């Protein structure tokens, strides 16, 4: 008996059957299937400091801000918090203050669009930039899968640029621009995560940041700077990031409006608010000669995607910002300490279990953020993840999910954000067992073969 | 001196320069420019009953629901409210109960995707259905501009179907399907608002609802049923909608999964939560023979647009539902009375000011909802709106904004949702003066010409 069917996947937008959109689903399903496994896969923020009472406090703090600081009447306060509202958001002035305080970045609040998480910010920017089928996006590979997925939904091809240990290979970027143009394509922008990138963990140094900006100007490219992890350097000192040698953001170095800056509060305030933003101060000329901000074009698009970001969710973020004088560096002292501790613990633990000289296992040592990439002497695919989960009780993310070409990859991503040091120890013991068994298995197969 | 420009609108997606996306902006700008005008334009819900304290109460009510009814531990409650979460949402079970209680509609909660307002629900459905350039959408004209705008962003042409006094002209729908197919196009669905439509105010009767469902089955069309106003019949009795002769929703009559149901809490709970949903129980076959729900395909798309709907915003809606036993009919007694009173007041006021027999002004008498369409003996365009705002202190919406073809329209939309009876009286006095002056002006011009 065949089941009644109303539609076929082939009749829907091709993105729904694309690996980029199915990757997260697949990883979530594996995680749900093995709920007792140690997860070094999840990039979620630490939950230890979560506090439902803070929701009420932040809401009330922002309500008082509207009344006391902005002089809104009770009726206006009600309208701001509960009614349809400004498409570009109601916490834009606080976001601008935050960027000034934490990033020494001066931004016109009117150039900010508050979005439903950073994901919507990326989606709006890609929708605006994909004007016709010649348009392509460049992105440092490996790439955050949310970027690839959003591009897929918008029929915007993503062409990889080599990342490498320096975070971006500038010669390759220039070459990819040339190749795309030679093929009649129009590279609109290059997506990059300069600080503690997901998934690679790498950062771009100050000199390369300046070179990247110069290259963008020469090649007439925009840079999409995504910065969810910048406040989490893993310095032993526990000093705040601005005093710990982290270079300025691309946007802070940008004197020619080449950078569209994508911001997230998911890791610094809380994921459940689903509040992010985009700084888009580029000047856009209309057909009639008027000049406005790219932010206003993004807002028009937003009005047809989500209308506006929930003012209640914005109020929670706004209250959290106000509570700390708009400094998220100040707000995340505990989180920074926990992530730094975990990252150091993971790297030390890898060194103990895979000694240089005797083990072929390699990894990078990120200066901060959530992720470490481990390279092993065999292919790392979804089948291996299943074996790891089932046989060893350990979850991680195959790096192949962050490349778009389906080529074999011999690396996996470990995340330290949602675990304790004890779970890291347990997870690394299991990883060592997995690696030993896989190495032995392959050696045996090689002898037989 | 020319201003430095970074981009041109012509280099962005064409939708940003489209009337559908600029319509809302234009109307908002007019409203902001004339803040003291009486607005019979705004379709926002009534603010009189807004209550910030309710936010805290609803959050707390939903928190208790998670703990007491669903048995979540404190850590699980924190995770549900504050962490990244289920893509399809966390109040789906309450939405299903609401549909059962208020609409006698039995829905699998797994077929529901909770979205960032109804706008995102429309956007996800249109993204899924627009598989290739042959695909087109049919929509009853005049059409809600948010639908047209979302379609524009997705390069999905919208072909109008005559609405007329019965809400939809079924012969024209059949003809439009035939014409589209003859042109090599693939009509995927017809968008319809069967109850007190925006902007027309019309409703579709029970017999036509059944015929529409039959036609959809014969022509292999989906129906996108949008129902933001169904709970607001304007019956004198003030009886709840289910006892006041409102016919069942298309979805409640749908035995063959032809209807994708779009729901909003903006008018029944509060706009500021930005929570809506879609019921998509259609069975979708994958290339590998597996069969799943359309809701799961929409969730994949959502994961790349907004990731998930803020659980905090969902909790506010969930708490409001729980407070009223999941009945929004029960929750909206005061709102229903206010909207019904206003609608009767408006219609009565029109009849007094434009007496049948002596005045050429006509209007429809909707059985509920927010909107009345007034037809006048001259063209109603944006220039007239400016004259009305500047010279008469009155705002309304030109009906031309709800048609997609730029043809002249001699009608305007009046909204009763965000005003008092006194403001309605004042607005109608001003409308009468505007109509009298315009009629005289045109008569004088005609004599001269």
mmCIF file with all atom_site columns, N, CA, C and O in Angstrom, chain B residues 406-430:
data_model
loop_
_atom_site.group_PDB
_atom_site.id
_atom_site.type_symbol
_atom_site.label_atom_id
_atom_site.label_alt_id
_atom_site.label_comp_id
_atom_site.label_asym_id
_atom_site.label_entity_id
_atom_site.label_seq_id
_atom_site.pdbx_PDB_ins_code
_atom_site.Cartn_x
_atom_site.Cartn_y
_atom_site.Cartn_z
_atom_site.occupancy
_atom_site.B_iso_or_equiv
_atom_site.pdbx_formal_charge
_atom_site.auth_seq_id
_atom_site.auth_comp_id
_atom_site.auth_asym_id
_atom_site.auth_atom_id
_atom_site.pdbx_PDB_model_num
ATOM 1   N N  . UNK B 1 406 ? -0.901  48.899 -11.089 1.00 0.00 ? 406 UNK B N  1
ATOM 2   C CA . UNK B 1 406 ? -0.740  50.328 -11.317 1.00 0.00 ? 406 UNK B CA 1
ATOM 3   C C  . UNK B 1 406 ? -1.940  51.008 -11.975 1.00 0.00 ? 406 UNK B C  1
ATOM 4   O O  . UNK B 1 406 ? -1.876  52.213 -12.262 1.00 0.00 ? 406 UNK B O  1
ATOM 5   N N  . UNK B 1 407 ? -3.002  50.272 -12.193 1.00 0.00 ? 407 UNK B N  1
ATOM 6   C CA . UNK B 1 407 ? -4.189  50.879 -12.822 1.00 0.00 ? 407 UNK B CA 1
ATOM 7   C C  . UNK B 1 407 ? -4.857  51.846 -11.845 1.00 0.00 ? 407 UNK B C  1
ATOM 8   O O  . UNK B 1 407 ? -4.757  51.685 -10.624 1.00 0.00 ? 407 UNK B O  1
ATOM 9   N N  . UNK B 1 408 ? -5.549  52.890 -12.373 1.00 0.00 ? 408 UNK B N  1
ATOM 10  C CA . UNK B 1 408 ? -6.225  53.837 -11.482 1.00 0.00 ? 408 UNK B CA 1
ATOM 11  C C  . UNK B 1 408 ? -7.337  53.150 -10.688 1.00 0.00 ? 408 UNK B C  1
ATOM 12  O O  . UNK B 1 408 ? -8.015  52.260 -11.200 1.00 0.00 ? 408 UNK B O  1
ATOM 13  N N  . UNK B 1 409 ? -7.486  53.573 -9.442  1.00 0.00 ? 409 UNK B N  1
ATOM 14  C CA . UNK B 1 409 ? -8.510  52.990 -8.567  1.00 0.00 ? 409 UNK B CA 1
ATOM 15  C C  . UNK B 1 409 ? -9.252  54.146 -7.917  1.00 0.00 ? 409 UNK B C  1
ATOM 16  O O  . UNK B 1 409 ? -8.648  55.157 -7.543  1.00 0.00 ? 409 UNK B O  1
ATOM 17  N N  . UNK B 1 410 ? -10.580 54.019 -7.795  1.00 0.00 ? 410 UNK B N  1
ATOM 18  C CA . UNK B 1 410 ? -11.392 55.103 -7.235  1.00 0.00 ? 410 UNK B CA 1
ATOM 19  C C  . UNK B 1 410 ? -11.911 54.730 -5.841  1.00 0.00 ? 410 UNK B C  1
ATOM 20  O O  . UNK B 1 410 ? -13.045 55.041 -5.496  1.00 0.00 ? 410 UNK B O  1
ATOM 21  N N  . UNK B 1 411 ? -11.064 54.076 -5.063  1.00 0.00 ? 411 UNK B N  1
ATOM 22  C CA . UNK B 1 411 ? -11.524 53.625 -3.739  1.00 0.00 ? 411 UNK B CA 1
ATOM 23  C C  . UNK B 1 411 ? -10.417 53.789 -2.707  1.00 0.00 ? 411 UNK B C  1
ATOM 24  O O  . UNK B 1 411 ? -9.230  53.848 -3.040  1.00 0.00 ? 411 UNK B O  1
ATOM 25  N N  . UNK B 1 412 ? -10.853 53.885 -1.455  1.00 0.00 ? 412 UNK B N  1
ATOM 26  C CA . UNK B 1 412 ? -9.904  53.977 -0.343  1.00 0.00 ? 412 UNK B CA 1
ATOM 27  C C  . UNK B 1 412 ? -10.341 53.026 0.758   1.00 0.00 ? 412 UNK B C  1
ATOM 28  O O  . UNK B 1 412 ? -11.504 52.645 0.844   1.00 0.00 ? 412 UNK B O  1
ATOM 29  N N  . UNK B 1 413 ? -9.359  52.629 1.579   1.00 0.00 ? 413 UNK B N  1
ATOM 30  C CA . UNK B 1 413 ? -9.649  51.730 2.688   1.00 0.00 ? 413 UNK B CA 1
ATOM 31  C C  . UNK B 1 413 ? -9.679  52.514 3.985   1.00 0.00 ? 413 UNK B C  1
ATOM 32  O O  . UNK B 1 413 ? -8.761  53.284 4.273   1.00 0.00 ? 413 UNK B O  1
ATOM 33  N N  . UNK B 1 414 ? -10.760 52.324 4.754   1.00 0.00 ? 414 UNK B N  1
ATOM 34  C CA . UNK B 1 414 ? -10.829 52.887 6.106   1.00 0.00 ? 414 UNK B CA 1
ATOM 35  C C  . UNK B 1 414 ? -10.654 51.758 7.117   1.00 0.00 ? 414 UNK B C  1
ATOM 36  O O  . UNK B 1 414 ? -11.196 50.666 6.933   1.00 0.00 ? 414 UNK B O  1
ATOM 37  N N  . UNK B 1 415 ? -9.892  52.023 8.150   1.00 0.00 ? 415 UNK B N  1
ATOM 38  C CA . UNK B 1 415 ? -9.692  51.032 9.197   1.00 0.00 ? 415 UNK B CA 1
ATOM 39  C C  . UNK B 1 415 ? -10.272 51.534 10.511  1.00 0.00 ? 415 UNK B C  1
ATOM 40  O O  . UNK B 1 415 ? -10.157 52.724 10.842  1.00 0.00 ? 415 UNK B O  1
ATOM 41  N N  . UNK B 1 416 ? -10.877 50.626 11.264  1.00 0.00 ? 416 UNK B N  1
ATOM 42  C CA . UNK B 1 416 ? -11.499 51.018 12.536  1.00 0.00 ? 416 UNK B CA 1
ATOM 43  C C  . UNK B 1 416 ? -10.740 50.479 13.744  1.00 0.00 ? 416 UNK B C  1
ATOM 44  O O  . UNK B 1 416 ? -11.183 50.628 14.881  1.00 0.00 ? 416 UNK B O  1
ATOM 45  N N  . UNK B 1 417 ? -9.568  49.877 13.525  1.00 0.00 ? 417 UNK B N  1
ATOM 46  C CA . UNK B 1 417 ? -8.981  49.083 14.606  1.00 0.00 ? 417 UNK B CA 1
ATOM 47  C C  . UNK B 1 417 ? -8.271  49.899 15.677  1.00 0.00 ? 417 UNK B C  1
ATOM 48  O O  . UNK B 1 417 ? -8.172  49.464 16.810  1.00 0.00 ? 417 UNK B O  1
ATOM 49  N N  . UNK B 1 418 ? -7.754  51.073 15.296  1.00 0.00 ? 418 UNK B N  1
ATOM 50  C CA . UNK B 1 418 ? -6.902  51.781 16.259  1.00 0.00 ? 418 UNK B CA 1
ATOM 51  C C  . UNK B 1 418 ? -7.480  53.135 16.638  1.00 0.00 ? 418 UNK B C  1
ATOM 52  O O  . UNK B 1 418 ? -6.744  54.052 17.003  1.00 0.00 ? 418 UNK B O  1
ATOM 53  N N  . UNK B 1 419 ? -8.793  53.273 16.576  1.00 0.00 ? 419 UNK B N  1
ATOM 54  C CA . UNK B 1 419 ? -9.435  54.565 16.842  1.00 0.00 ? 419 UNK B CA 1
ATOM 55  C C  . UNK B 1 419 ? -10.615 54.408 17.800  1.00 0.00 ? 419 UNK B C  1
ATOM 56  O O  . UNK B 1 419 ? -11.101 53.303 18.039  1.00 0.00 ? 419 UNK B O  1
ATOM 57  N N  . UNK B 1 420 ? -11.076 55.550 18.292  1.00 0.00 ? 420 UNK B N  1
ATOM 58  C CA . UNK B 1 420 ? -12.282 55.591 19.128  1.00 0.00 ? 420 UNK B CA 1
ATOM 59  C C  . UNK B 1 420 ? -13.469 56.023 18.260  1.00 0.00 ? 420 UNK B C  1
ATOM 60  O O  . UNK B 1 420 ? -13.276 56.578 17.177  1.00 0.00 ? 420 UNK B O  1
ATOM 61  N N  . UNK B 1 421 ? -14.685 55.810 18.738  1.00 0.00 ? 421 UNK B N  1
ATOM 62  C CA . UNK B 1 421 ? -15.860 56.297 17.977  1.00 0.00 ? 421 UNK B CA 1
ATOM 63  C C  . UNK B 1 421 ? -15.782 57.802 17.728  1.00 0.00 ? 421 UNK B C  1
ATOM 64  O O  . UNK B 1 421 ? -16.185 58.271 16.653  1.00 0.00 ? 421 UNK B O  1
ATOM 65  N N  . UNK B 1 422 ? -15.246 58.551 18.682  1.00 0.00 ? 422 UNK B N  1
ATOM 66  C CA . UNK B 1 422 ? -15.124 59.998 18.503  1.00 0.00 ? 422 UNK B CA 1
ATOM 67  C C  . UNK B 1 422 ? -14.180 60.316 17.339  1.00 0.00 ? 422 UNK B C  1
ATOM 68  O O  . UNK B 1 422 ? -14.433 61.220 16.546  1.00 0.00 ? 422 UNK B O  1
ATOM 69  N N  . UNK B 1 423 ? -13.073 59.577 17.272  1.00 0.00 ? 423 UNK B N  1
ATOM 70  C CA . UNK B 1 423 ? -12.137 59.790 16.160  1.00 0.00 ? 423 UNK B CA 1
ATOM 71  C C  . UNK B 1 423 ? -12.768 59.380 14.836  1.00 0.00 ? 423 UNK B C  1
ATOM 72  O O  . UNK B 1 423 ? -12.512 59.995 13.803  1.00 0.00 ? 423 UNK B O  1
ATOM 73  N N  . UNK B 1 424 ? -13.591 58.351 14.866  1.00 0.00 ? 424 UNK B N  1
ATOM 74  C CA . UNK B 1 424 ? -14.297 57.947 13.637  1.00 0.00 ? 424 UNK B CA 1
ATOM 75  C C  . UNK B 1 424 ? -15.200 59.085 13.174  1.00 0.00 ? 424 UNK B C  1
ATOM 76  O O  . UNK B 1 424 ? -15.226 59.440 11.985  1.00 0.00 ? 424 UNK B O  1
ATOM 77  N N  . UNK B 1 425 ? -15.960 59.658 14.106  1.00 0.00 ? 425 UNK B N  1
ATOM 78  C CA . UNK B 1 425 ? -16.847 60.791 13.748  1.00 0.00 ? 425 UNK B CA 1
ATOM 79  C C  . UNK B 1 425 ? -16.049 61.933 13.126  1.00 0.00 ? 425 UNK B C  1
ATOM 80  O O  . UNK B 1 425 ? -16.417 62.464 12.076  1.00 0.00 ? 425 UNK B O  1
ATOM 81  N N  . UNK B 1 426 ? -14.967 62.301 13.783  1.00 0.00 ? 426 UNK B N  1
ATOM 82  C CA . UNK B 1 426 ? -14.139 63.395 13.293  1.00 0.00 ? 426 UNK B CA 1
ATOM 83  C C  . UNK B 1 426 ? -13.567 63.058 11.917  1.00 0.00 ? 426 UNK B C  1
ATOM 84  O O  . UNK B 1 426 ? -13.589 63.880 10.980  1.00 0.00 ? 426 UNK B O  1
ATOM 85  N N  . UNK B 1 427 ? -13.073 61.823 11.777  1.00 0.00 ? 427 UNK B N  1
ATOM 86  C CA . UNK B 1 427 ? -12.498 61.386 10.508  1.00 0.00 ? 427 UNK B CA 1
ATOM 87  C C  . UNK B 1 427 ? -13.530 61.418 9.388   1.00 0.00 ? 427 UNK B C  1
ATOM 88  O O  . UNK B 1 427 ? -13.244 61.865 8.268   1.00 0.00 ? 427 UNK B O  1
ATOM 89  N N  . UNK B 1 428 ? -14.748 60.974 9.689   1.00 0.00 ? 428 UNK B N  1
ATOM 90  C CA . UNK B 1 428 ? -15.774 60.927 8.633   1.00 0.00 ? 428 UNK B CA 1
ATOM 91  C C  . UNK B 1 428 ? -16.232 62.337 8.254   1.00 0.00 ? 428 UNK B C  1
ATOM 92  O O  . UNK B 1 428 ? -16.533 62.593 7.078   1.00 0.00 ? 428 UNK B O  1
ATOM 93  N N  . UNK B 1 429 ? -16.293 63.236 9.228   1.00 0.00 ? 429 UNK B N  1
ATOM 94  C CA . UNK B 1 429 ? -16.590 64.639 8.888   1.00 0.00 ? 429 UNK B CA 1
ATOM 95  C C  . UNK B 1 429 ? -15.546 65.167 7.903   1.00 0.00 ? 429 UNK B C  1
ATOM 96  O O  . UNK B 1 429 ? -15.885 65.848 6.923   1.00 0.00 ? 429 UNK B O  1
ATOM 97  N N  . UNK B 1 430 ? -14.304 64.874 8.175   1.00 0.00 ? 430 UNK B N  1
ATOM 98  C CA . UNK B 1 430 ? -13.228 65.339 7.301   1.00 0.00 ? 430 UNK B CA 1
ATOM 99  C C  . UNK B 1 430 ? -13.294 64.656 5.938   1.00 0.00 ? 430 UNK B C  1
ATOM 100 O O  . UNK B 1 430 ? -13.029 65.281 4.905   1.00 0.00 ? 430 UNK B O  1
#
